Structures are given as structure tokens and as C-alpha cells.
Amino acid sequence: MRKDSRLSRMLHVLVHMHHLEQAVTSDNIAIMLGTNPVVVRRTMSLLREQGYVNAVKGHGGGWTLAKPLHCITLLDIHRSLSEASLFTIGLTDEHTNCPIEKAVNLAIDDVLHEAGQLVLRRFAEVTLDKLAVEYTAKLS
Amino acid sequence: MRKDSRLSRMLHVLVHMHHLEQAVTSDNIAIMLGTNPVVVRRTMSLLREQGYVNAVKGHGGGWTLAKPLHCITLLDIHRSLSEASLFTIGLTDEHTNCPIEKAVNLAIDDVLHEAGQLVLRRFAEVTLDKLAVEYTAKLS
DNA sequence: AACTCATGTAACATAAAAAGTTTCTTAAAA
DNA sequence: TTTTAAGAAACTTTTTATGTTACATGAGTT
């Protein structure tokens, strides 16, 4: 099953942006990620819509952080990128009146919902400045 | 992102098989699930390999339960069907020497691993006979 | 023995979605 | 006015689960 690595990639980019302290172009980010500038714009614009980055056109333009890293959590970025389910497991809805299907779906959903809540709670606890610590520690 | 609903579907089938108490053909299961008999064989054979169902060829043949429902857990079926990750979120491995990528991946993986363990633990607690209760309750 | 029914398996086709690409527009700075 | 960069639309490619076809194998029936 295909995986969505946009969260990992965008976090990576955001922390690098913090250290650069100047605008980065989509082209540069694309090279860094081994992808395409249009794909970068598509993804970064989701973060822009939520107010985590700014985009500036023209000479010297590009992407900058709109908030300090300690004001952004993993959950913020995760939510900006995807409203889709965290899980690769899906339920069925073909026999909605079948009590067996209902029982099966309830049992699975109960567990996935609890685990999903755990993930969101934990993502909310991690601010991006924590991810930068190891890096800055290495520099000093 | 595409979802794998085989767990839900196979649980549904197994509980029905328990109530039928006779062999069910791949063709019948395919009709029930709105899919193809070859797809059914592919999926059911994963359960056969792990000893949860039997397959019998020829007249009157088909699929039967190899164990009572109270000896099969959600985890058993889940494991039989997939060794793939539970999560739609993936990590990156393009800059394995980059401390930022490392920190990002560690942070995400820490959370997903804990949530994954929770799911497996909870799946292990649910035996399939519990899923049949609601149904039998309705019959009596 | 011949026939029918059912699984086993391989090879191929289809479908859906994410990712990549091309092309053009818009805006800002040099 | 030219260059640089994002915004956006339309299209192509790639990937992968699912579906399909065709044939082999084996078990029970006639």
C-alpha cells in the first residue's frame, strides 16, 4: 500500500527553513527532496493556507516560515496536509443492515479510533523546535 | 489513499461460515462480497496457509472453518492478510545522514510504533465469537 | 472411465490515486 | 522591460490493488 511521506518531508523542509533564515524557492526545495517544483508548491500551499508559511513572488521571493518553530506542532502540519485516515485498514459498507458486518466494523473501528486519538494527542505534544535541537546541538 | 478492507471482509465471511456450518464456494463468497472468485481464493488462501480455514476441491467442496471462532482473534486474521504497515504515513530515507531527517523520522516513528502496538494488543483481545454474539442474540 | 465441480495458479487487464510534467498566468523586484 | 518566482489548470506517468481469463489439478458423481 502506498504511503504518504509528505509529513516527514515537509517537517524536514520547515526545520531547514528555520536554519536558513531566508526565502527558499520551490525549485530549491524540489532539488532537495528529489521531486518537482510544482509538487512542492502544491504541498507547501496547504501549509500556507493554514498560516504556517508565507509565499512571496518575484526576485528574492520564495517560501519563509510564518511562525517560529516552537509555535508549530506535528499535529498542525499533519492536519494541514491530510484529512484522510491514518490507517491503511478500511471498513466495509456494503451490507449496512447485516448485524455481522456491523459487529465487525464496530470492533475494528473501536480500536482504530482509540489508536488514532493516541497519535493525534502525541503529535500535538511535539513542537518543531524539538526536532531542531539535535541539529543545533551538533553545530555548537 | 486506498484502503485495505480485506480484514473487515474476511471477518464478515468467517462469522457467516460459522453460522452456515457447511462448505461455501469461492463463487458464493464472491457474490456475497460483490467481487471475483479468484480474488476470494487469493485472500482466503492466506487464511488457509495459517490454518484458519480448510479448502476442499470437487463436488460439495469449498471453504470451511478449521478452528472454532473463539480460537481466532482479529490479530490472527490481520496478520494472515498483511505484513504491511497499519499506517498511511510513511517516513523518508533519502538523507539518512541528515540529523534533521533523523529527528523527524524518530519523532513520527515513535508515535506510530506506540499506536501500532496498541492496535495489535487490542486486536489480540477480540476473538471472532464475540463478533457473532450480536447476530445470535438477534436470532434467539 | 468420463463428467462435473471446485480450488490452485499464472498471466494479463483495468481502475484509481498519487506524483510528476507542461504550459501559461500573475505578481514583484531588478 | 526583463527576470524571477509562485499560482493554477490540464495532462501524463507510475504504482498497486483489484479484477479477469485461461488452464491445471484433484475430488466426488454418474
mmCIF file of N, CA and C in Angstrom, chain A residues 2 4 10 14-15 22 25 31 36 38 84 89 98 111-112 122 125-126:
data_model
loop_
_atom_site.group_PDB
_atom_site.id
_atom_site.type_symbol
_atom_site.label_atom_id
_atom_site.label_comp_id
_atom_site.label_asym_id
_atom_site.label_seq_id
_atom_site.Cartn_x
_atom_site.Cartn_y
_atom_site.Cartn_z
ATOM 1 N N ARG A 2 0.472 2.183 -0.797
ATOM 2 C CA ARG A 2 1.281 3.375 -0.928
ATOM 3 C C ARG A 2 1.252 4.231 0.343
ATOM 4 N N ASP A 4 2.119 7.919 2.413
ATOM 5 C CA ASP A 4 2.182 9.357 2.245
ATOM 6 C C ASP A 4 3.335 9.895 3.076
ATOM 7 N N MET A 10 7.798 17.531 4.689
ATOM 8 C CA MET A 10 7.519 18.933 4.992
ATOM 9 C C MET A 10 8.158 19.345 6.319
ATOM 10 N N LEU A 14 10.676 22.393 6.753
ATOM 11 C CA LEU A 14 10.407 23.502 7.679
ATOM 12 C C LEU A 14 11.583 23.737 8.622
ATOM 13 N N VAL A 15 12.154 22.658 9.137
ATOM 14 C CA VAL A 15 13.285 22.822 10.068
ATOM 15 C C VAL A 15 14.486 23.406 9.319
ATOM 16 N N GLN A 22 16.284 32.581 5.288
ATOM 17 C CA GLN A 22 15.977 33.386 4.092
ATOM 18 C C GLN A 22 15.011 32.583 3.236
ATOM 19 N N THR A 25 13.250 28.871 -2.615
ATOM 20 C CA THR A 25 12.346 28.712 -3.759
ATOM 21 C C THR A 25 11.846 27.273 -3.862
ATOM 22 N N ILE A 31 14.704 20.235 -5.554
ATOM 23 C CA ILE A 31 16.007 19.577 -5.716
ATOM 24 C C ILE A 31 16.376 18.830 -4.435
ATOM 25 N N ASN A 36 9.603 17.627 -7.836
ATOM 26 C CA ASN A 36 9.275 18.638 -8.826
ATOM 27 C C ASN A 36 8.769 19.921 -8.165
ATOM 28 N N VAL A 38 6.485 21.959 -8.934
ATOM 29 C CA VAL A 38 5.024 22.090 -8.890
ATOM 30 C C VAL A 38 4.440 21.252 -7.762
ATOM 31 N N ALA A 84 -7.321 12.752 5.534
ATOM 32 C CA ALA A 84 -7.585 11.333 5.302
ATOM 33 C C ALA A 84 -7.224 10.507 6.535
ATOM 34 N N ILE A 89 -6.171 0.275 7.032
ATOM 35 C CA ILE A 89 -7.310 -0.629 7.164
ATOM 36 C C ILE A 89 -8.606 0.133 6.941
ATOM 37 N N CYS A 98 -26.588 -5.750 7.783
ATOM 38 C CA CYS A 98 -26.146 -7.051 8.284
ATOM 39 C C CYS A 98 -25.511 -6.884 9.658
ATOM 40 N N VAL A 111 -11.009 0.054 17.910
ATOM 41 C CA VAL A 111 -9.560 0.000 18.110
ATOM 42 C C VAL A 111 -8.847 1.100 17.326
ATOM 43 N N LEU A 112 -9.210 1.252 16.059
ATOM 44 C CA LEU A 112 -8.524 2.250 15.235
ATOM 45 C C LEU A 112 -8.786 3.660 15.749
ATOM 46 N N ARG A 122 -0.336 12.652 20.676
ATOM 47 C CA ARG A 122 1.130 12.670 20.747
ATOM 48 C C ARG A 122 1.717 13.654 19.737
ATOM 49 N N GLU A 125 1.841 17.117 20.973
ATOM 50 C CA GLU A 125 2.817 17.411 22.034
ATOM 51 C C GLU A 125 4.191 17.784 21.487
ATOM 52 N N VAL A 126 4.419 17.501 20.218
ATOM 53 C CA VAL A 126 5.751 17.728 19.658
ATOM 54 C C VAL A 126 5.782 19.011 18.835
#
